[in-house]
Amino acid sequence: MRKLFIQFYLLLFVCFLVMAMLVGLVYKFTAERAGRQSMDDLMKSSLYLMRSELREIPPRDWNKTIDNLELNLSFKLHIEPMSKYQLDPVTLRRLRAGEIVALDDEYTFLQHIPRSHYVLAVGPIPYLFFLHEMRILDIALLAFIGISLALPVFIWMRPHWKDMLRLESAAQRLGQGHLDERIHFDSASSLLRLGVAFNQMADNINTLVASKKQLIDGIAHELRTPLVRLRYRLEMSDNLSDDEAAALNRDIGQLEALIEELLTYARLDRPKVDLSLQSLDLAEWLGERLDDIRSVHPEFEIELNTPQRQNVGVADTRLMERVLDNLVNNALRYAGKHLRVGLWFDGNVACLQVEDDGPGIPQAERERVFEPFVRLDPSRDRATGGCGLGLAIVHSVAQAFGGHVVIDASPLGGASVRFCWPVDLPLTPPRAA
């Protein structure tokens, strides 16, 4: 609100200041100029009469005459030596020529008395002093009005700003996955129509997400049913050789794995993912999982590096297993013989890294491989397989955890995939029985 308030207030104040200056300029070139001209004419006439009267009086009687004249005037008259005033050459030349000189700083008029070194000083003039004070008063008045503009601006903006904060909060919660978030403004609110449009948008998004979930669940169910039938009939068939049966079982297994990957990615591809966070010994968990992988792939040398001290962190075990399986399986497809799996902690961030000695991933492709169904050319043959969802799922899990995934070159010669996430996430409360 502060930034919006300052911008609106400065715009209003500058507009007011420009209008006040225009009015001031009009006043200066009309009323004030006319008043100053009248004052000059009056002073010229008065000083001319005084000078004419003093001309007929001896200099020793000038002060006495001046004292008598002051009784009927509202300002003071003085006869002073010309040397008393510090005048510039141009002003001094004008004074000697008989012109009336105004000393604005002293609110005084001067006129030279002929055939003498004296001047007739009139002042200080209350009118000139008043004009000077009016300038100061004008500046103070402008400042006061400018400051006072802040109050109506604040009063007008405050309800709008409160409604905007409510709208911002609702939009943030909607973006975080709270699809049931809605907002309701008073009928007098200026943002009423915007609130209605926001609720309509939220309803449409909720409908689309629900429709997508229903569609994916339905497709998965419809695909799994014929696959189960195929596997059952395959087991019951006696007309196939062992190699043919093994090939069909492998193809069915790949289809089942693809369906499972699609379902996992669909669940993660939502604004808010339901996590089951719990505290666990990550090093022990990682060691157990790698023992299972070593037993399945004894032809690979799988190295494990884990920290010696800090091992406990918070994670969703089910999703972490999927991350580890996808990273290791992806590395096994390209590795020659050696894999290295590492785990370390950097403050409240844990990092799981999988490296291989394969061909690596070109730097230009390292961001693109996180997109779904993107496979590099070597992965398109039947030997390596893959559906292009493994790294996409890893990236989605990292986003759900509030972490990140980075692909780099490995010292082993292949690719290095580093999965990092904060381990101080709030634990998921246990569900009531």
Short mmCIF file of C-alpha atoms in Angstrom, two decimals:
data_model
loop_
_atom_site.label_atom_id
_atom_site.label_comp_id
_atom_site.label_asym_id
_atom_site.label_seq_id
_atom_site.Cartn_x
_atom_site.Cartn_y
_atom_site.Cartn_z
CA MET A 1 0.00 0.00 0.00
CA ARG A 2 2.85 2.35 0.78
CA LYS A 3 4.12 2.44 -2.79
CA LEU A 4 0.65 2.90 -4.28
CA PHE A 5 -0.20 5.58 -1.72
CA ILE A 6 3.01 7.51 -2.38
CA GLN A 7 2.55 7.36 -6.16
CA PHE A 8 -1.06 8.52 -6.03
CA TYR A 9 -0.31 11.20 -3.44
CA LEU A 10 2.67 12.58 -5.36
CA LEU A 11 0.62 12.71 -8.55
CA LEU A 12 -2.16 14.60 -6.78
CA PHE A 13 0.28 16.93 -5.02
CA VAL A 14 2.20 17.75 -8.21
CA CYS A 15 -1.05 18.52 -10.03
CA PHE A 16 -2.15 20.76 -7.16
CA LEU A 17 1.25 22.47 -7.06
CA VAL A 18 1.21 23.18 -10.79
CA MET A 19 -2.27 24.69 -10.55
CA ALA A 20 -1.27 26.80 -7.54
CA MET A 21 1.81 28.09 -9.38
CA LEU A 22 -0.29 29.00 -12.41
CA VAL A 23 -2.73 30.89 -10.21
CA GLY A 24 0.20 32.57 -8.44
CA LEU A 25 1.72 33.64 -11.73
CA VAL A 26 -1.57 35.12 -12.88
CA TYR A 27 -1.85 36.99 -9.57
CA LYS A 28 1.75 38.20 -9.79
CA PHE A 29 1.36 39.60 -13.27
CA THR A 30 -1.99 41.23 -12.56
CA ALA A 31 -2.95 42.26 -9.04
CA GLU A 32 0.52 42.32 -7.48
CA ARG A 33 2.07 44.07 -10.44
CA ALA A 34 -0.70 46.65 -10.51
CA GLY A 35 -0.38 47.18 -6.75
CA ARG A 36 3.37 47.60 -7.02
CA GLN A 37 2.97 50.10 -9.85
CA SER A 38 0.44 52.08 -7.81
CA MET A 39 2.82 52.02 -4.86
CA ASP A 40 5.66 53.30 -7.01
CA ASP A 41 3.49 56.10 -8.40
CA LEU A 42 2.37 57.07 -4.91
CA MET A 43 5.95 57.12 -3.66
CA LYS A 44 7.05 59.21 -6.61
CA SER A 45 4.32 61.74 -6.00
CA SER A 46 4.92 61.85 -2.24
CA LEU A 47 8.68 62.10 -2.54
CA TYR A 48 8.40 64.75 -5.21
CA LEU A 49 6.26 66.88 -2.91
CA MET A 50 8.56 66.32 0.06
CA ARG A 51 11.62 67.09 -1.99
CA SER A 52 10.01 70.26 -3.34
CA GLU A 53 9.19 71.38 0.19
CA LEU A 54 12.68 70.64 1.47
CA ARG A 55 14.18 72.55 -1.42
CA GLU A 56 12.85 75.82 0.07
CA ILE A 57 14.08 75.02 3.59
CA PRO A 58 17.64 75.34 4.85
CA PRO A 59 19.30 71.96 5.50
CA ARG A 60 19.50 72.65 9.25
CA ASP A 61 15.68 72.65 9.41
CA TRP A 62 15.15 69.47 7.35
CA ASN A 63 14.83 67.12 10.32
CA LYS A 64 12.32 69.36 12.03
CA THR A 65 10.21 69.47 8.87
CA ILE A 66 10.46 65.70 8.48
CA ASP A 67 9.30 65.21 12.06
CA ASN A 68 6.23 67.33 11.40
CA LEU A 69 5.43 65.34 8.23
CA GLU A 70 5.72 61.97 10.01
CA LEU A 71 2.82 62.89 12.29
CA ASN A 72 0.39 62.36 9.40
CA LEU A 73 2.09 59.33 7.82
CA SER A 74 2.04 55.60 8.57
CA PHE A 75 5.71 55.18 7.71
CA LYS A 76 8.95 56.85 8.73
CA LEU A 77 10.93 59.48 6.86
CA HIS A 78 14.66 59.89 7.22
CA ILE A 79 17.30 62.10 5.75
CA GLU A 80 20.47 60.08 5.58
CA PRO A 81 23.88 60.54 3.99
CA MET A 82 24.13 58.76 0.66
CA SER A 83 27.24 56.99 1.89
CA LYS A 84 25.22 55.10 4.52
CA TYR A 85 23.79 52.74 1.90
CA GLN A 86 25.91 50.20 0.07
CA LEU A 87 24.64 50.54 -3.48
CA ASP A 88 25.96 49.01 -6.68
CA PRO A 89 27.15 51.40 -9.41
CA VAL A 90 24.02 51.03 -11.54
CA THR A 91 21.66 51.74 -8.63
CA LEU A 92 23.84 54.63 -7.48
CA ARG A 93 23.75 56.14 -10.98
CA ARG A 94 19.95 55.87 -11.06
CA LEU A 95 19.73 57.48 -7.63
CA ARG A 96 21.93 60.44 -8.65
CA ALA A 97 19.77 60.87 -11.76
CA GLY A 98 16.76 61.55 -9.53
CA GLU A 99 15.03 58.19 -9.82
CA ILE A 100 13.40 56.49 -6.87
CA VAL A 101 15.31 53.37 -5.80
CA ALA A 102 13.61 50.59 -3.83
CA LEU A 103 15.63 48.55 -1.34
CA ASP A 104 13.57 45.38 -1.15
CA ASP A 105 15.59 43.84 1.66
CA GLU A 106 15.01 46.88 3.88
CA TYR A 107 11.45 47.67 2.58
CA THR A 108 12.66 51.25 1.91
CA PHE A 109 12.50 53.79 -0.93
CA LEU A 110 15.34 56.26 -1.56
CA GLN A 111 15.44 59.51 -3.53
CA HIS A 112 18.35 61.88 -3.87
CA ILE A 113 17.91 65.44 -2.56
CA PRO A 114 19.19 67.78 -5.28
CA ARG A 115 22.40 69.72 -4.71
CA SER A 116 23.31 67.59 -1.66
CA HIS A 117 24.91 64.34 -0.56
CA TYR A 118 21.77 63.27 1.24
CA VAL A 119 18.90 61.04 0.34
CA LEU A 120 15.32 61.03 1.52
CA ALA A 121 14.59 57.52 2.89
CA VAL A 122 11.01 56.36 3.23
CA GLY A 123 10.51 53.19 5.22
CA PRO A 124 10.27 50.58 6.22
CA ILE A 125 6.97 50.55 4.32
CA PRO A 126 4.41 48.25 6.00
CA TYR A 127 2.97 47.31 2.62
CA LEU A 128 6.27 45.94 1.35
CA PHE A 129 6.82 44.08 4.60
CA PHE A 130 3.32 42.64 4.26
CA LEU A 131 4.06 41.46 0.71
CA HIS A 132 7.21 39.69 1.94
CA GLU A 133 5.34 38.01 4.77
CA MET A 134 2.62 36.99 2.34
CA ARG A 135 5.20 35.11 0.23
CA ILE A 136 6.30 33.16 3.29
CA LEU A 137 2.67 32.59 4.21
CA ASP A 138 1.90 31.38 0.69
CA ILE A 139 4.70 28.82 0.86
CA ALA A 140 3.57 27.65 4.29
CA LEU A 141 -0.03 27.46 3.07
CA LEU A 142 0.98 25.40 0.04
CA ALA A 143 2.95 23.03 2.25
CA PHE A 144 0.03 22.68 4.66
CA ILE A 145 -2.47 22.01 1.88
CA GLY A 146 -0.08 19.52 0.29
CA ILE A 147 0.31 17.62 3.55
CA SER A 148 -3.41 17.75 4.27
CA LEU A 149 -4.06 16.09 0.88
CA ALA A 150 -2.57 12.91 2.33
CA LEU A 151 -5.53 12.43 4.68
CA PRO A 152 -8.32 12.23 2.05
CA VAL A 153 -6.07 10.13 -0.18
CA PHE A 154 -5.48 7.69 2.67
CA ILE A 155 -9.17 7.60 3.64
CA TRP A 156 -10.19 6.94 0.03
CA MET A 157 -7.48 4.34 -0.62
CA ARG A 158 -7.68 2.33 2.61
CA PRO A 159 -10.85 0.28 1.83
CA HIS A 160 -9.66 -0.35 -1.72
CA TRP A 161 -6.28 -1.50 -0.42
CA LYS A 162 -7.86 -3.84 2.15
CA ASP A 163 -9.93 -5.44 -0.61
CA MET A 164 -6.84 -5.76 -2.81
CA LEU A 165 -4.95 -7.48 0.02
CA ARG A 166 -7.82 -9.94 0.44
CA LEU A 167 -7.78 -10.60 -3.30
CA GLU A 168 -4.00 -11.08 -3.28
CA SER A 169 -4.21 -13.50 -0.35
CA ALA A 170 -6.97 -15.49 -2.06
CA ALA A 171 -4.96 -15.65 -5.31
CA GLN A 172 -1.89 -16.89 -3.45
CA ARG A 173 -3.84 -19.61 -1.65
CA LEU A 174 -5.44 -20.65 -4.95
CA GLY A 175 -2.00 -20.83 -6.54
CA GLN A 176 -0.77 -22.98 -3.64
CA GLY A 177 -3.42 -25.57 -4.42
CA HIS A 178 -6.31 -24.56 -2.18
CA LEU A 179 -8.83 -24.87 -4.99
CA ASP A 180 -11.79 -24.26 -2.66
CA GLU A 181 -10.59 -20.70 -1.97
CA ARG A 182 -13.20 -18.05 -2.76
CA ILE A 183 -13.56 -14.35 -1.99
CA HIS A 184 -16.66 -12.28 -1.24
CA PHE A 185 -16.72 -8.47 -1.23
CA ASP A 186 -19.40 -6.18 0.14
CA SER A 187 -21.89 -4.85 -2.35
CA ALA A 188 -20.42 -1.35 -1.88
CA SER A 189 -16.89 -2.47 -2.73
CA SER A 190 -15.31 -1.18 -5.94
CA LEU A 191 -13.76 -4.63 -6.49
CA LEU A 192 -17.07 -6.50 -6.36
CA ARG A 193 -17.05 -7.42 -10.05
CA LEU A 194 -13.40 -8.44 -9.84
CA GLY A 195 -14.25 -10.73 -6.92
CA VAL A 196 -17.06 -12.33 -8.91
CA ALA A 197 -14.70 -12.89 -11.85
CA PHE A 198 -12.10 -14.40 -9.50
CA ASN A 199 -14.64 -16.85 -8.07
CA GLN A 200 -15.75 -17.83 -11.57
CA MET A 201 -12.13 -18.44 -12.55
CA ALA A 202 -11.56 -20.54 -9.40
CA ASP A 203 -14.69 -22.59 -10.14
CA ASN A 204 -13.50 -23.24 -13.69
CA ILE A 205 -10.03 -24.27 -12.51
CA ASN A 206 -11.50 -26.56 -9.88
CA THR A 207 -13.75 -28.14 -12.49
CA LEU A 208 -10.85 -28.63 -14.91
CA VAL A 209 -8.62 -30.21 -12.25
CA ALA A 210 -11.39 -32.54 -11.10
CA SER A 211 -12.19 -33.45 -14.70
CA LYS A 212 -8.51 -34.14 -15.39
CA LYS A 213 -8.21 -36.37 -12.31
CA GLN A 214 -11.38 -38.24 -13.19
CA LEU A 215 -10.20 -38.70 -16.78
CA ILE A 216 -6.77 -40.02 -15.75
CA ASP A 217 -8.22 -42.38 -13.17
CA GLY A 218 -10.74 -43.64 -15.69
CA ILE A 219 -8.14 -44.17 -18.40
CA ALA A 220 -5.83 -45.96 -15.96
CA HIS A 221 -8.61 -48.27 -14.88
CA GLU A 222 -9.70 -48.98 -18.44
CA LEU A 223 -6.09 -49.74 -19.48
CA ARG A 224 -5.28 -51.91 -16.51
CA THR A 225 -8.33 -54.15 -17.03
CA PRO A 226 -7.34 -55.49 -20.50
CA LEU A 227 -3.71 -55.75 -19.37
CA VAL A 228 -4.73 -58.02 -16.51
CA ARG A 229 -6.79 -60.09 -18.90
CA LEU A 230 -3.88 -60.34 -21.33
CA ARG A 231 -1.52 -61.45 -18.59
CA TYR A 232 -4.07 -64.04 -17.36
CA ARG A 233 -4.66 -65.44 -20.85
CA LEU A 234 -0.92 -65.45 -21.45
CA GLU A 235 -0.39 -67.59 -18.37
CA MET A 236 -3.15 -69.93 -19.49
CA SER A 237 -1.93 -70.26 -23.07
CA ASP A 238 0.05 -73.31 -24.12
CA ASN A 239 0.62 -72.27 -27.75
CA LEU A 240 3.50 -69.88 -27.08
CA SER A 241 7.16 -70.67 -26.67
CA ASP A 242 9.04 -69.56 -23.60
CA ASP A 243 10.74 -66.74 -25.52
CA GLU A 244 7.45 -65.47 -26.92
CA ALA A 245 5.81 -65.61 -23.51
CA ALA A 246 8.74 -63.77 -21.94
CA ALA A 247 8.58 -61.08 -24.65
CA LEU A 248 4.85 -60.61 -24.16
CA ASN A 249 5.29 -60.46 -20.38
CA ARG A 250 7.99 -57.85 -20.85
CA ASP A 251 5.77 -55.73 -23.09
CA ILE A 252 2.87 -55.97 -20.67
CA GLY A 253 5.20 -55.03 -17.82
CA GLN A 254 6.35 -51.96 -19.75
CA LEU A 255 2.74 -50.93 -20.35
CA GLU A 256 1.96 -51.33 -16.65
CA ALA A 257 5.04 -49.32 -15.73
CA LEU A 258 4.04 -46.60 -18.21
CA ILE A 259 0.55 -46.40 -16.67
CA GLU A 260 2.05 -46.15 -13.19
CA GLU A 261 4.43 -43.38 -14.35
CA LEU A 262 1.58 -41.49 -15.97
CA LEU A 263 -0.51 -41.69 -12.81
CA THR A 264 2.40 -40.55 -10.65
CA TYR A 265 3.16 -37.61 -12.93
CA ALA A 266 -0.52 -36.66 -13.09
CA ARG A 267 -0.74 -36.64 -9.27
CA LEU A 268 2.35 -34.44 -9.05
CA ASP A 269 1.25 -32.09 -11.83
CA ARG A 270 -1.08 -30.15 -9.54
CA PRO A 271 -0.79 -26.82 -7.70
CA LYS A 272 -0.80 -28.62 -4.35
CA VAL A 273 0.54 -32.13 -3.79
CA ASP A 274 -0.50 -34.05 -0.70
CA LEU A 275 2.71 -35.07 1.05
CA SER A 276 3.15 -37.62 3.80
CA LEU A 277 6.22 -36.15 5.47
CA GLN A 278 8.04 -38.02 8.17
CA SER A 279 11.43 -37.96 9.84
CA LEU A 280 13.80 -40.78 8.86
CA ASP A 281 17.46 -41.76 8.78
CA LEU A 282 18.22 -40.94 5.17
CA ALA A 283 21.59 -42.72 5.12
CA GLU A 284 20.11 -45.96 6.44
CA TRP A 285 17.15 -45.71 4.08
CA LEU A 286 19.46 -45.07 1.11
CA GLY A 287 21.70 -47.98 2.02
CA GLU A 288 18.79 -50.41 2.18
CA ARG A 289 17.42 -49.26 -1.16
CA LEU A 290 20.81 -49.58 -2.87
CA ASP A 291 21.27 -53.10 -1.50
CA ASP A 292 18.06 -54.08 -3.28
CA ILE A 293 19.24 -52.41 -6.49
CA ARG A 294 22.65 -54.15 -6.30
CA SER A 295 20.93 -57.51 -5.96
CA VAL A 296 18.94 -56.88 -9.13
CA HIS A 297 21.89 -55.44 -11.11
CA PRO A 298 25.00 -57.32 -9.93
CA GLU A 299 26.82 -56.47 -13.15
CA PHE A 300 27.15 -52.80 -12.11
CA GLU A 301 29.54 -51.39 -9.54
CA ILE A 302 27.38 -49.09 -7.37
CA GLU A 303 29.29 -46.91 -4.91
CA LEU A 304 27.59 -45.22 -1.93
CA ASN A 305 28.82 -42.11 -0.12
CA THR A 306 26.84 -40.96 2.95
CA PRO A 307 27.62 -38.50 5.75
CA GLN A 308 28.99 -39.77 9.04
CA ARG A 309 27.14 -37.39 11.39
CA GLN A 310 23.91 -35.77 10.24
CA ASN A 311 21.63 -38.35 8.68
CA VAL A 312 18.12 -37.51 9.85
CA GLY A 313 15.82 -35.48 7.61
CA VAL A 314 12.19 -35.01 6.66
CA ALA A 315 10.84 -36.46 3.41
CA ASP A 316 7.97 -38.36 1.84
CA THR A 317 9.30 -41.92 1.73
CA ARG A 318 7.06 -43.01 -1.14
CA LEU A 319 8.09 -40.11 -3.36
CA MET A 320 11.76 -40.37 -2.36
CA GLU A 321 11.74 -44.03 -3.42
CA ARG A 322 10.34 -42.95 -6.77
CA VAL A 323 13.04 -40.27 -7.09
CA LEU A 324 15.85 -42.71 -6.26
CA ASP A 325 14.48 -45.45 -8.57
CA ASN A 326 14.09 -43.02 -11.47
CA LEU A 327 17.55 -41.51 -11.03
CA VAL A 328 19.28 -44.88 -10.64
CA ASN A 329 17.34 -46.55 -13.48
CA ASN A 330 18.06 -43.59 -15.73
CA ALA A 331 21.77 -43.88 -14.87
CA LEU A 332 21.77 -47.67 -15.41
CA ARG A 333 20.45 -47.19 -18.96
CA TYR A 334 23.51 -45.16 -19.96
CA ALA A 335 26.25 -46.26 -17.55
CA GLY A 336 29.10 -48.46 -18.68
CA LYS A 337 29.78 -50.20 -15.40
CA HIS A 338 30.16 -47.71 -12.56
CA LEU A 339 27.54 -45.71 -10.62
CA ARG A 340 28.09 -43.48 -7.62
CA VAL A 341 25.28 -42.44 -5.28
CA GLY A 342 25.97 -39.74 -2.72
CA LEU A 343 24.09 -38.05 0.10
CA TRP A 344 25.19 -34.94 1.99
CA PHE A 345 23.76 -32.05 3.98
CA ASP A 346 24.28 -28.33 3.52
CA GLY A 347 22.67 -26.70 6.53
CA ASN A 348 18.97 -27.52 6.37
CA VAL A 349 19.21 -28.78 2.77
CA ALA A 350 19.88 -32.40 1.84
CA CYS A 351 21.20 -33.42 -1.56
CA LEU A 352 20.92 -36.80 -3.23
CA GLN A 353 23.28 -37.22 -6.18
CA VAL A 354 23.51 -40.00 -8.75
CA GLU A 355 26.49 -40.15 -11.16
CA ASP A 356 27.40 -42.56 -13.94
CA ASP A 357 30.24 -43.23 -16.36
CA GLY A 358 28.06 -43.10 -19.47
CA PRO A 359 28.04 -40.62 -22.37
CA GLY A 360 26.52 -37.81 -20.27
CA ILE A 361 23.88 -35.27 -21.20
CA PRO A 362 24.76 -32.35 -23.52
CA GLN A 363 24.57 -29.00 -21.80
CA ALA A 364 21.98 -27.71 -24.27
CA GLU A 365 19.64 -30.61 -23.35
CA ARG A 366 19.97 -30.47 -19.54
CA GLU A 367 16.90 -28.34 -19.01
CA ARG A 368 14.80 -29.97 -21.71
CA VAL A 369 15.08 -33.50 -20.27
CA PHE A 370 12.90 -32.42 -17.32
CA GLU A 371 9.95 -32.02 -19.67
CA PRO A 372 7.55 -35.00 -19.93
CA PHE A 373 8.05 -37.47 -22.78
CA VAL A 374 11.35 -35.90 -23.82
CA ARG A 375 13.98 -38.53 -24.60
CA LEU A 376 17.40 -38.01 -26.10
CA ASP A 377 18.24 -39.95 -29.24
CA PRO A 378 20.20 -42.81 -27.57
CA SER A 379 17.16 -43.66 -25.45
CA ARG A 380 14.88 -44.47 -28.35
CA ASP A 381 16.08 -47.99 -28.98
CA ARG A 382 14.62 -51.12 -27.44
CA ALA A 383 17.74 -51.81 -25.38
CA THR A 384 17.43 -48.75 -23.20
CA GLY A 385 13.67 -48.26 -23.25
CA GLY A 386 12.15 -45.54 -21.12
CA CYS A 387 9.07 -43.42 -21.66
CA GLY A 388 10.59 -40.02 -20.93
CA LEU A 389 8.78 -39.42 -17.63
CA GLY A 390 11.49 -40.35 -15.11
CA LEU A 391 13.28 -37.01 -14.83
CA ALA A 392 9.98 -35.14 -15.24
CA ILE A 393 8.68 -36.93 -12.15
CA VAL A 394 11.90 -36.16 -10.26
CA HIS A 395 11.53 -32.49 -11.17
CA SER A 396 7.88 -32.45 -10.04
CA VAL A 397 8.80 -34.07 -6.71
CA ALA A 398 11.49 -31.45 -6.18
CA GLN A 399 8.94 -28.69 -6.75
CA ALA A 400 6.51 -30.37 -4.35
CA PHE A 401 9.27 -30.49 -1.70
CA GLY A 402 10.31 -26.88 -2.37
CA GLY A 403 13.70 -28.02 -3.72
CA HIS A 404 15.43 -28.22 -7.09
CA VAL A 405 17.18 -30.60 -9.50
CA VAL A 406 20.45 -29.83 -11.28
CA ILE A 407 22.18 -31.81 -14.05
CA ASP A 408 25.92 -31.45 -14.47
CA ALA A 409 28.92 -33.37 -15.79
CA SER A 410 30.29 -36.10 -13.54
CA PRO A 411 33.97 -36.77 -12.79
CA LEU A 412 33.19 -40.37 -13.78
CA GLY A 413 32.68 -39.14 -17.34
CA GLY A 414 28.88 -39.28 -17.57
CA ALA A 415 26.01 -37.30 -16.10
CA SER A 416 25.51 -36.10 -12.55
CA VAL A 417 21.94 -35.47 -11.34
CA ARG A 418 21.63 -33.67 -8.01
CA PHE A 419 18.28 -33.65 -6.18
CA CYS A 420 18.15 -31.16 -3.27
CA TRP A 421 15.31 -30.42 -0.84
CA PRO A 422 14.86 -28.77 2.57
CA VAL A 423 14.87 -31.32 5.40
CA ASP A 424 13.20 -29.03 7.96
CA LEU A 425 9.72 -29.33 6.40
CA PRO A 426 6.82 -29.57 8.86
CA LEU A 427 5.90 -33.16 9.62
CA THR A 428 2.54 -34.44 8.44
CA PRO A 429 0.28 -34.98 11.49
CA PRO A 430 -0.94 -38.55 11.92
CA ARG A 431 -4.45 -39.19 10.70
CA ALA A 432 -7.17 -40.02 13.20
CA ALA A 433 -8.23 -43.63 13.22
#
